[in-house]
Coordinates of C-alpha atoms and ligand atoms in Angstrom, one line a residue:
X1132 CA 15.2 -17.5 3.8
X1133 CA 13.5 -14.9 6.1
X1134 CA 15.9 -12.2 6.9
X1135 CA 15.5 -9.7 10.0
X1136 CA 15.7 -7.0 7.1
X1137 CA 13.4 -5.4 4.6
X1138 CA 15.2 -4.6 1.2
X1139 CA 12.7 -2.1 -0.5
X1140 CA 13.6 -3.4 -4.1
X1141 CA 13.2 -7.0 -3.0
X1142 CA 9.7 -6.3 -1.6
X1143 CA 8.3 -3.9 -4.5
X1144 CA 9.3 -6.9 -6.7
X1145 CA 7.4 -9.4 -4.5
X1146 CA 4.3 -7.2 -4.6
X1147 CA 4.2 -6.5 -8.0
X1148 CA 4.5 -10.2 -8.8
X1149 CA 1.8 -11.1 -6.8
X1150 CA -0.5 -8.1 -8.0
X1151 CA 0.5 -7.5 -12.1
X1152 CA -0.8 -5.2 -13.9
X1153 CA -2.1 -2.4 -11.3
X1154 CA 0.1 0.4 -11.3
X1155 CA -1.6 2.8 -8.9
X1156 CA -1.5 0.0 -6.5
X1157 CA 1.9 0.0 -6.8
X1158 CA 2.8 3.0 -7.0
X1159 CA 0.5 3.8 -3.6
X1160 CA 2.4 0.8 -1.5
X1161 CA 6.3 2.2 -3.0
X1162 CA 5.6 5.5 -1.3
X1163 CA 4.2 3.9 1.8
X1164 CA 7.1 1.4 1.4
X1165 CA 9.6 4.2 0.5
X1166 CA 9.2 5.8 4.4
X1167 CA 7.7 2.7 6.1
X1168 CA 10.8 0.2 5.7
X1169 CA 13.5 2.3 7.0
X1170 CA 11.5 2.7 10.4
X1171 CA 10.2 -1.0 10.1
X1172 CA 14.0 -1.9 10.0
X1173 CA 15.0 -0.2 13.5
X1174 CA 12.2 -2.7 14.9
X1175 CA 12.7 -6.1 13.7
X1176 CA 9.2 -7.3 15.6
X1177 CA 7.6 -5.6 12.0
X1178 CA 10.3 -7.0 9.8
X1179 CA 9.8 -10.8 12.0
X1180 CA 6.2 -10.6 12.2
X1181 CA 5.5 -9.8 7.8
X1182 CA 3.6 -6.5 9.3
X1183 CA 3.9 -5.1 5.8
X1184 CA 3.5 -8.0 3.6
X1185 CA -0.1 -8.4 5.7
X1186 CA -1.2 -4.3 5.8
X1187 CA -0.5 -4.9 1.6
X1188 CA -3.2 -7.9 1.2
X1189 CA -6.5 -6.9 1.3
X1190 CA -8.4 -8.8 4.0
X1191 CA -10.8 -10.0 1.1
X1192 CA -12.5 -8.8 -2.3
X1193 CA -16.1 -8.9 -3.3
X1194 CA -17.0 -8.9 -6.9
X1195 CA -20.3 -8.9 -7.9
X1196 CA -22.8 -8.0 -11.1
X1197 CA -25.1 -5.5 -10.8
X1198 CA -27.8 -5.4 -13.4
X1199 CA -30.6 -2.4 -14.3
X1200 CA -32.8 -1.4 -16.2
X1201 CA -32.6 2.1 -18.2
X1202 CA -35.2 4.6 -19.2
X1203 CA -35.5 2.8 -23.0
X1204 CA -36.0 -0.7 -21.1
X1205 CA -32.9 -1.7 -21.5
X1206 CA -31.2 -4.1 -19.4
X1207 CA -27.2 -3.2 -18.5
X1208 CA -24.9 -4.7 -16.6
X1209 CA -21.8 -3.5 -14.1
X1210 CA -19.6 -4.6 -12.1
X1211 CA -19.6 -4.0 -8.4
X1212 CA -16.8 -4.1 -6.0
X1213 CA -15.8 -4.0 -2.6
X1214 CA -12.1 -4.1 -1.5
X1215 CA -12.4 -4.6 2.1
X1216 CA -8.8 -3.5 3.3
X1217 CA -7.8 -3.8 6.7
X1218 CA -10.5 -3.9 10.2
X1219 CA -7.7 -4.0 12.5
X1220 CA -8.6 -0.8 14.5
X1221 CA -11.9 -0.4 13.3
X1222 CA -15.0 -1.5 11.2
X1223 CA -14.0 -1.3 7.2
X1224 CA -14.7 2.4 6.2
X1225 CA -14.6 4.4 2.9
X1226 CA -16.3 5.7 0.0
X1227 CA -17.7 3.8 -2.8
X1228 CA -16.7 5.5 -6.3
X1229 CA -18.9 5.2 -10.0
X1230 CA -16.5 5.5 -12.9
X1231 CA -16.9 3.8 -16.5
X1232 CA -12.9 3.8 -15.5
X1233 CA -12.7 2.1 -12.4
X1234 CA -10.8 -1.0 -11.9
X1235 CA -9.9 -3.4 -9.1
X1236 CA -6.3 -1.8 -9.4
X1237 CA -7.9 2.3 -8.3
X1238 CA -10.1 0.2 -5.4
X1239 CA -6.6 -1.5 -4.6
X1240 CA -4.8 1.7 -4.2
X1241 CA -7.1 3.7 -2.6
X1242 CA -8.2 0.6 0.0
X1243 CA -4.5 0.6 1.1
X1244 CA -4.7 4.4 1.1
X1245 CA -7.4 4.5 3.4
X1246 CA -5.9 2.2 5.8
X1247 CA -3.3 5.2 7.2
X1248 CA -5.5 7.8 6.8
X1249 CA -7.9 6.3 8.9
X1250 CA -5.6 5.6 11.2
X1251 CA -4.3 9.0 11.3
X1252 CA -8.1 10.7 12.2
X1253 CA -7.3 9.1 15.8
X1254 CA -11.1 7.8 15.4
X1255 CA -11.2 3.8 15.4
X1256 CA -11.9 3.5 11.8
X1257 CA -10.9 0.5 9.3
X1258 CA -10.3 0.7 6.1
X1259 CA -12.3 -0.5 2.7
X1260 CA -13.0 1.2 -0.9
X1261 CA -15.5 0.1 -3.5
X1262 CA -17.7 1.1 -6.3
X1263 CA -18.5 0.1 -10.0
X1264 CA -17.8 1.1 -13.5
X1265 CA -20.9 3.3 -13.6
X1266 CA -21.3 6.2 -15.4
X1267 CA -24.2 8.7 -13.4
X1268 CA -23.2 11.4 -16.2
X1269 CA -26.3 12.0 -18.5
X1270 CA -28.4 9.5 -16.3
X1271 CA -31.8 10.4 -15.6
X1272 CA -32.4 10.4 -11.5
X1273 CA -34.8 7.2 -12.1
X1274 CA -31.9 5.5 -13.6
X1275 CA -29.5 6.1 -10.9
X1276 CA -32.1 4.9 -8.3
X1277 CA -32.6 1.8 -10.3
X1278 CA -28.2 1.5 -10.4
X1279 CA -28.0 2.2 -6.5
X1280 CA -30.6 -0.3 -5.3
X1281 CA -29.9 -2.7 -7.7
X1282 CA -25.9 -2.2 -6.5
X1283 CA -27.1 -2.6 -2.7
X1284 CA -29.2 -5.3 -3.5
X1285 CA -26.3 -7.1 -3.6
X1286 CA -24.0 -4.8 -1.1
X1287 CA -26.0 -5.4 2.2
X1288 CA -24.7 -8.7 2.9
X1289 CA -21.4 -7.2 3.1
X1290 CA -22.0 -4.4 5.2
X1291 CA -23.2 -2.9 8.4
X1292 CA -22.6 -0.3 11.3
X1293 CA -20.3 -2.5 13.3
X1294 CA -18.8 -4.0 10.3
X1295 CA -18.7 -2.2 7.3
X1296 CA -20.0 1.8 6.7
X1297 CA -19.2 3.1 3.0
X1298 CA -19.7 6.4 2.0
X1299 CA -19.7 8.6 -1.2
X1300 CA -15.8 9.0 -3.6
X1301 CA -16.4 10.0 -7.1
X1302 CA -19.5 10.3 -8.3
X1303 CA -21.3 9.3 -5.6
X1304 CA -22.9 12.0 -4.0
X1305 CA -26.3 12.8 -1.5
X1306 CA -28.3 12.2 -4.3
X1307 CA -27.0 8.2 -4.4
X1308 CA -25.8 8.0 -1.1
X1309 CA -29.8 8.5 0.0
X1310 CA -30.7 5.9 -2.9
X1311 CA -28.3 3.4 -1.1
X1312 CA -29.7 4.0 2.4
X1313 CA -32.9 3.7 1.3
X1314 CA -32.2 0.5 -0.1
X1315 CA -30.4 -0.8 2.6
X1316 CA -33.1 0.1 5.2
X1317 CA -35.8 -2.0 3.0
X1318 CA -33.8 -5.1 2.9
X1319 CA -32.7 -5.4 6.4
X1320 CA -35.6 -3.3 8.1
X1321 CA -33.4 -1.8 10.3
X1322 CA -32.8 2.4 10.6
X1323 CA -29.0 2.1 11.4
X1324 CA -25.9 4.1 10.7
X1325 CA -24.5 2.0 8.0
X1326 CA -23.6 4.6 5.5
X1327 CA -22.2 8.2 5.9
X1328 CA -22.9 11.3 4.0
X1329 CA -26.6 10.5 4.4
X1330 CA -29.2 13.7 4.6
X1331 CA -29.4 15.9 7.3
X1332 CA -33.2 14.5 7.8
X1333 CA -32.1 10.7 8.1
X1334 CA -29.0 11.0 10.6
X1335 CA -26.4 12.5 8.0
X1336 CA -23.7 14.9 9.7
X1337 CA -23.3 18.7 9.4
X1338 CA -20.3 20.0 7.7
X1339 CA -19.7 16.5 6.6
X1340 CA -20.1 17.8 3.3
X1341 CA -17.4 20.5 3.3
X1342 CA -15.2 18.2 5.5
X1343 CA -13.0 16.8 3.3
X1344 CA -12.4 20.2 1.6
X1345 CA -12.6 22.0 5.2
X1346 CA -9.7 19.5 6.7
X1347 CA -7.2 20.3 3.2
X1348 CA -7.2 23.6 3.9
X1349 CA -7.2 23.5 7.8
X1350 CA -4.3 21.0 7.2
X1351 CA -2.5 23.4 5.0
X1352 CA -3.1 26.3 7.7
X1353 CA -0.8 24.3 9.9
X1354 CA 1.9 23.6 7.7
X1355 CA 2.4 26.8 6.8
X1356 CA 2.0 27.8 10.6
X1357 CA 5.1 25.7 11.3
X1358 CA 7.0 27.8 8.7
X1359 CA 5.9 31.5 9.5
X1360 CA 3.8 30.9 6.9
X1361 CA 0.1 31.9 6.4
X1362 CA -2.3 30.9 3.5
X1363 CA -4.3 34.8 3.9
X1364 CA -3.3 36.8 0.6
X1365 CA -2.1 33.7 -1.2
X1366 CA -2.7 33.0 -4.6
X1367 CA -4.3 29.2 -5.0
X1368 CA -5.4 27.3 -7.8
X1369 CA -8.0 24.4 -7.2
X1370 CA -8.5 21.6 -9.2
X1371 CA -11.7 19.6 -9.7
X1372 CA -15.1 21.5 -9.2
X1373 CA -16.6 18.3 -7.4
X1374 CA -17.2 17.8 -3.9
X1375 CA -13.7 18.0 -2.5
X1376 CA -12.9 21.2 -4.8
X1377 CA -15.9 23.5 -4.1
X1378 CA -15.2 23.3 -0.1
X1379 CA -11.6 23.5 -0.1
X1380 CA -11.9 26.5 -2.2
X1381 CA -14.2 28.2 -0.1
X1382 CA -12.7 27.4 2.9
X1383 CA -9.3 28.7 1.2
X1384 CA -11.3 32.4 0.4
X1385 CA -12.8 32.1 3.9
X1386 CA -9.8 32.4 5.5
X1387 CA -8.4 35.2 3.1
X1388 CA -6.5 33.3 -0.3
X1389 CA -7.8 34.2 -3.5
X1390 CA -8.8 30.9 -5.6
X1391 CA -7.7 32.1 -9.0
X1392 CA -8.3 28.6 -11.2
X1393 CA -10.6 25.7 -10.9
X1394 CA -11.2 22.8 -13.7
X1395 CA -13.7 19.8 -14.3
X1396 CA -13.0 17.1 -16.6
X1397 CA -13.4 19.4 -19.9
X1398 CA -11.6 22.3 -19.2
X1399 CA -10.4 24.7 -16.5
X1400 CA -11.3 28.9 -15.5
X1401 CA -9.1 31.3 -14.7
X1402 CA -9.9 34.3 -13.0
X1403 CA -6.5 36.5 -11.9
X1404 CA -8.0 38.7 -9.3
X1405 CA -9.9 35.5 -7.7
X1406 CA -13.3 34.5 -7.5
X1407 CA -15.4 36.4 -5.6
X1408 CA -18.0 35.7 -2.8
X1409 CA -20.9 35.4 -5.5
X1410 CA -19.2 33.6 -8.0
X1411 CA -18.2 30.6 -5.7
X1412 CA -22.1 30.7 -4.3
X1413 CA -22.9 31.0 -8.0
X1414 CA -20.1 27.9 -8.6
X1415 CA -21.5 25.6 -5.8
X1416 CA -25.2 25.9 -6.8
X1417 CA -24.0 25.2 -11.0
X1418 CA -22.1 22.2 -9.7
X1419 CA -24.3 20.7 -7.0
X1420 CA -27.9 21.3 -7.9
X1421 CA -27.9 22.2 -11.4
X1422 CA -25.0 19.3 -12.5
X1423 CA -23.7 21.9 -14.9
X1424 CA -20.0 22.1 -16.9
X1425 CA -17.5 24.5 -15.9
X1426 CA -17.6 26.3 -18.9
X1427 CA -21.2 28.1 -18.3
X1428 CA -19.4 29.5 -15.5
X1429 CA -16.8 31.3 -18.1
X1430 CA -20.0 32.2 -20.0
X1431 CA -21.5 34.0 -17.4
X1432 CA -19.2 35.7 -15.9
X1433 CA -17.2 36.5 -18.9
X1434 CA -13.7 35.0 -17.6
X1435 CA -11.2 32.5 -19.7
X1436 CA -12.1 29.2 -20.0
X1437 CA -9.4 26.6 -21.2
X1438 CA -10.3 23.7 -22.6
X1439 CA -6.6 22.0 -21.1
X1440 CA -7.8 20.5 -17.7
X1441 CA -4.7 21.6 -15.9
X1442 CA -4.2 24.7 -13.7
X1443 CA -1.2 23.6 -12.8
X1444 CA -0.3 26.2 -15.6
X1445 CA -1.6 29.4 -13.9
X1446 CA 1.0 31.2 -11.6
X1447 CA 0.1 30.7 -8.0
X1448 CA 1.7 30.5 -4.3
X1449 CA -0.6 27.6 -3.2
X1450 CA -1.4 24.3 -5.5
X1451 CA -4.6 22.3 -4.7
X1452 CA -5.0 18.7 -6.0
X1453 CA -8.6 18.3 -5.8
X1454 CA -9.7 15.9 -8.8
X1455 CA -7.8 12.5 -9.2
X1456 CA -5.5 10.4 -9.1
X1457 CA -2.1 11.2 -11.2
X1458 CA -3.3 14.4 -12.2
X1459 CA 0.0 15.9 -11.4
X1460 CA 3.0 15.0 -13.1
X1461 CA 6.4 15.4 -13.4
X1462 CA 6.0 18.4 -15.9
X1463 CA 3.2 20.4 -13.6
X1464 CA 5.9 19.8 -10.8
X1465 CA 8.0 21.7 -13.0
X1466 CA 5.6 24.2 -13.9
X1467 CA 4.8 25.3 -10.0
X1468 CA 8.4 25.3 -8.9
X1469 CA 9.0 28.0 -11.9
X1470 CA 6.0 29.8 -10.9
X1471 CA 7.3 30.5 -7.1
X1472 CA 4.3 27.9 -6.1
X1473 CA 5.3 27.1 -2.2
X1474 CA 2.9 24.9 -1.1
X1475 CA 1.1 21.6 -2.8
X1476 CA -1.7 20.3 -0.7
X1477 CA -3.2 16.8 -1.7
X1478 CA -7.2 17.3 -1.5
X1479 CA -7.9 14.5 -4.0
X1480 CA -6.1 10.5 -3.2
X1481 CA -2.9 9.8 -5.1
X1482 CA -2.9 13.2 -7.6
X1483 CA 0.7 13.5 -7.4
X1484 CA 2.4 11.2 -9.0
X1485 CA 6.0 9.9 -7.3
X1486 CA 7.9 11.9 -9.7
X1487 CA 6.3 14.7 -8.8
X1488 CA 5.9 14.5 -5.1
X1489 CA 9.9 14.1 -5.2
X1490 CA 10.1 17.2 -7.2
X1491 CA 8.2 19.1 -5.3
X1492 CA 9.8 18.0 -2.4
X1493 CA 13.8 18.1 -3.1
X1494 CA 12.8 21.5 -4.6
X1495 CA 11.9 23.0 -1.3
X1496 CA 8.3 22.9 -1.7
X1497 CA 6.1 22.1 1.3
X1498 CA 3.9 19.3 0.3
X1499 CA 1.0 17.9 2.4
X1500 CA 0.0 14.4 1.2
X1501 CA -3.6 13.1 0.5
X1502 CA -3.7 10.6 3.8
X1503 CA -3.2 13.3 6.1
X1504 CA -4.5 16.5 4.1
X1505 CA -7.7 14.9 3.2
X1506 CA -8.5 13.0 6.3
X1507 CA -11.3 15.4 7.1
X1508 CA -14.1 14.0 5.2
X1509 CA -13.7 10.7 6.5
X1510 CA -12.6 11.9 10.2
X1511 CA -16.6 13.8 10.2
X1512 CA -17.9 10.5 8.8
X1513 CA -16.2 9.1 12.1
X1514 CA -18.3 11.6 13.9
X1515 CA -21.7 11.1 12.0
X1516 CA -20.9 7.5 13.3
X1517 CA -20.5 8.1 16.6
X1518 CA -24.0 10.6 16.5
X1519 CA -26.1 8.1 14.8
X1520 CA -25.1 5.6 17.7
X1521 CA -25.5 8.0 20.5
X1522 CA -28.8 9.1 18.5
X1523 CA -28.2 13.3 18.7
X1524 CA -27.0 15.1 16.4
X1525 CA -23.8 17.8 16.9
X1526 CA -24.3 21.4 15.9
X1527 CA -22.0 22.8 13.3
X1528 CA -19.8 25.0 15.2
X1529 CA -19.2 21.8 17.8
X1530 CA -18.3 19.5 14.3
X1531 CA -16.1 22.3 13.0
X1532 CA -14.1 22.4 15.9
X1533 CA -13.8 18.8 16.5
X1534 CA -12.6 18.6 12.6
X1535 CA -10.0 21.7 13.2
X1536 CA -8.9 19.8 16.7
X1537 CA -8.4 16.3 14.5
X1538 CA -6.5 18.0 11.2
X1539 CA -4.0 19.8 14.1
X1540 CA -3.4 16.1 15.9
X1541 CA -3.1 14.4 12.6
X1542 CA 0.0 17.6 11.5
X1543 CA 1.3 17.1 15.1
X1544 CA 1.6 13.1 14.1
X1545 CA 3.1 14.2 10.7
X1546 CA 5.9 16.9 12.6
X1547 CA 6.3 13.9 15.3
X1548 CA 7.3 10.8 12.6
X1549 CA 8.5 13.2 9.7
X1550 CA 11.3 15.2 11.3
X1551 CA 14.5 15.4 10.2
X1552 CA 16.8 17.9 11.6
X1553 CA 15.0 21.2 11.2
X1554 CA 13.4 19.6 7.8
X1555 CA 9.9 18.1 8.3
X1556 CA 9.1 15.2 5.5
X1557 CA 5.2 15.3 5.8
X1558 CA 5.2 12.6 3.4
X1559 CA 7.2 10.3 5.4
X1560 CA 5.8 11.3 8.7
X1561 CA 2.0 10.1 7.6
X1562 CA 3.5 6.5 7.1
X1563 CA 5.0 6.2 9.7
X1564 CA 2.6 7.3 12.1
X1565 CA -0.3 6.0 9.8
X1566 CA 1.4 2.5 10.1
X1567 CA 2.1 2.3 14.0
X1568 CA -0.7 1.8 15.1
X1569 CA -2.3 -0.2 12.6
X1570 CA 0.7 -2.7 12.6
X1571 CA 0.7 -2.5 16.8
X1572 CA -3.0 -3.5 16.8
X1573 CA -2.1 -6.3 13.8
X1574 CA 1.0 -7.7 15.9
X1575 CA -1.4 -7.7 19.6
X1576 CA -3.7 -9.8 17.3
X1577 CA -1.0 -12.6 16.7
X1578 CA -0.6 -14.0 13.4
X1579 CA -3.6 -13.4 11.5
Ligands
LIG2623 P1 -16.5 14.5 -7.3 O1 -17.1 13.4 -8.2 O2 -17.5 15.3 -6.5 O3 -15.6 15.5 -8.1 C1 -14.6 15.1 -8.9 C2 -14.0 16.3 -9.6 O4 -12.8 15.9 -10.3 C3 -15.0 16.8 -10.7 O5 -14.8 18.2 -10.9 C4 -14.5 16.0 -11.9 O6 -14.9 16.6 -13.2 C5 -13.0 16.0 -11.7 N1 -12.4 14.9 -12.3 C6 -12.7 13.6 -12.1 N2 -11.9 12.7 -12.8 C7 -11.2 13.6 -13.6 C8 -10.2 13.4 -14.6 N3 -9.9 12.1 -15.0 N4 -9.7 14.4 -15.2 C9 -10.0 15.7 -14.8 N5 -10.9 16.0 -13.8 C10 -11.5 14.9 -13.3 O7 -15.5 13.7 -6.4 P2 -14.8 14.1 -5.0 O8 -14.7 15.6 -5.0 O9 -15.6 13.5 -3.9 O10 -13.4 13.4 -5.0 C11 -12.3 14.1 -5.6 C12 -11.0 13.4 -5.1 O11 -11.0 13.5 -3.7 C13 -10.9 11.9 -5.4 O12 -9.6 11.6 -5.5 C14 -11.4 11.3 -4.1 O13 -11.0 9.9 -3.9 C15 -10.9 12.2 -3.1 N6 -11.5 12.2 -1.8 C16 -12.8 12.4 -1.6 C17 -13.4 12.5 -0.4 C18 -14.8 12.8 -0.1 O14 -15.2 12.9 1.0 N7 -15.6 13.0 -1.2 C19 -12.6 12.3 0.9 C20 -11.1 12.2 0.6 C21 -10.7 12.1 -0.7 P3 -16.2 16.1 -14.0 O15 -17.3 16.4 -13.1 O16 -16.1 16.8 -15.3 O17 -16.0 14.6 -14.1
LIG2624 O1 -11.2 8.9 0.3 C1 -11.9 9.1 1.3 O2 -11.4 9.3 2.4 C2 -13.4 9.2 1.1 N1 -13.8 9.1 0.0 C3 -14.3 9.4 2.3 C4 -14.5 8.1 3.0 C5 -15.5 8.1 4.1 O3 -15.8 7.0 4.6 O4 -16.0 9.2 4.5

């Protein structure tokens, strides 16, 4: 019955039966399974050992109801989640995500995401998602306080700095991230590093912030390094205008590209010539502090707003998937490859689909996928870890560095498992070396 083989079909069908009706999960475990099996088929101890059929169940799911109160006395009721993944090199670790969208099925996905990216940082990280189908847009700050204790109310059984250390995803941001730890320190009266992305003032990290943003584009530097290529002059659209977004687009004018398109979730800007200085400043303090749409930023500077999400439509050398998940498609593929786009970096989990990453990729075009790309953020909450346990805080040129030093180990891990011939597959390469050692520490473990 068991054979010393993995059949790829044969597997996809066993995990689909066993997990119906989630397609991103899916879909995330094909591509793993896609690069992994191959590999896992030169050594049989994987294949012997159900390596894969273990990294592919979560180690256990936490439902629970969370219940508030709004501003009109009101009560309402969510649902809470935590998909706690894989703790096989490390405490869980990953952001928590409010969407009136979210499902176990995105947690899934982006729970078994996490588990190769964090193996990738080289920082002893686990892996876990979570969140609930709350909506903080159009929420007054009172009612999102009442939401994030209320939601940790129930959280803090589950969590802790040696076992369990969520952070912010979707919108969850400072402003809950500090409602959470707040919470957190009242119930178990204890200051401790159990969240990351906390402020400045109560143990949070510098540049943690920018890190996920930071890392895509310090990511994308070295790919295009490895093929005489350099991202200065370049013409990039952005997608998203949320956390992930606003850093990697600065980062990308920092080091000399011209960010020529941005979106949110109602529409998209486009500004040829690329923004300026002042209008990403102007961008970051509209999105961040003043919670406002995209499209004030059209009406104040006078440029083109669309209301079509996309920029995947504006002509560009360098693609950035900031937003979501599946936000690039076959057609957008299409689209870039036409335009002369040479290089898609994955900023946001998942936004390619699998039609479109092989597009992009059989077409030539360098692709850097979203467990290596955007590894940053949670690599610097690996760092605001290990200073809230040593008790000191880093200064930002000694974090910037350290994030530079882990994106170039994490492309040298990519260039070392993707090779083939003088062709790197980056995709293929993140597996691989995303899975060793998560599946060495797994098989050391015996069968657990
Ligand atoms: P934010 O909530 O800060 O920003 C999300 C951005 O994407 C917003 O501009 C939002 O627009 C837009 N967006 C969200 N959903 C959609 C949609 N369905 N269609 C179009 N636009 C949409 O989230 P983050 O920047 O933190 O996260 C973005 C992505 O990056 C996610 O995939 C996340 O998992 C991933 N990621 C985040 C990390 C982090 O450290 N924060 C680390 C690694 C990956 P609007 O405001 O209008 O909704
Ligand atoms: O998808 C991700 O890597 C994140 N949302 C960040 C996780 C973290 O723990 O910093």
């Amino acid at each position: 019955m068991f054979s010393n083989q993995l059949d790829l079909d044969d597997f996809m069908h066993g995990l689909v039966k066993r997990n119906p009706n989630e397609p991103d999960f899916h879909q995330a475990v094909q591509e793993v399974a896609e690069s992994v099996i191959p590999f896992i088929n030169r050594h049989p101890k994987y294949v012997k050992e159900r390596i894969l059929e273990r990294m592919t169940e979560p180690d256990r799911i936490i439902l629970f109801r969370v219940c508030w109160e709004d501003d009109e006395g009101h009560i309402r009721v969510n649902r809470g989640c935590r998909v706690q993944f894989n703790n096989a090199i490390g405490p869980y670790k990953g952001g928590l995500r409010f969407s009136p969208t979210l499902t176990l099925d995105t947690l899934k996905f982006l729970g078994f995401e996490q588990t190769f990216k964090n193996s990738l940082t080289t920082l002893p990280l686990g892996a876990a998602k979570g969140g609930a189908d709350f909506n903080p847009k159009g929420k007054s700050d009172r009612e999102v306080m009442r939401f994030c204790q209320s939601f940790m109310t129930e959280l803090h059984k589950h969590i802790g700095a040696h076992t369990d250390i969520p952070a912010g995803d979707i919108g969850v941001g400072s402003r809950e991230i500090s409602y959470m730890f707040g919470q957190y320190k009242r119930l178990e009266n204890q200051f401790q590093g159990v969240l990351t992305g906390k402020g400045l003032e109560f143990g949070g990290s510098l540049i943690r912030k920018e890190a996920t943003g930071y890392g895509t584009v310090f990511f994308t530097e070295e790919l295009l390094k490895k093929h005489n290529q350099e991202l200065a002059g370049k013409r990039c659209v952005v997608s998203g205008s949320g956390n992930v977004a606003l850093y990697a687009a600065q980062k990308i004018m920092q080091q000399g590209g011209y960010v020529v398109a941005l979106s949110d979730s109602s529409g998209s800007i486009h500004v040829p010539e690329g923004l300026s200085r002042e209008q990403m400043d102007w961008l970051i303090d509209l999105k961040e502090n003043r919670r406002g749409r995209i499209n004030e930023f059209a009406e104040h500077f006078h440029c083109q707003f669309n209301p079509e999400t996309s920029v995947w439509q504006y002509p560009c050398q360098a693609a950035f998937a900031c937003a979501t998940q599946n936000e690039l498609q076959l057609e957008d593929a299409k689209t870039l490859i036409k335009n002369g786009c040479m290089v898609v970096a994955e900023g946001a989990n998942m936004p390619a689909t699998l039609e479109a990453s092989h597009c992009l990729r059989e077409a030539g075009v360098l692709f850097a996928p979203a467990k290596a790309a955007n590894a940053g953020g949670v690599a610097v909450s690996g760092l605001e870890m290990s200073q809230n346990s040593m008790r000191l805080s880093w200064s930002i040129e000694e974090l910037e560095d350290r994030l530079h030093t882990i994106m170039r180990k994490i492309h040298e891990q990519c260039v070392e498992h993707g090779r083939e011939g003088d062709y790197i597959d980056y995709v293929k390469g993140a597996n691989i070396a995303g899975f060793k050692k998560v599946a060495n520490a797994m098989l050391a473990y015996g069968v657990v």
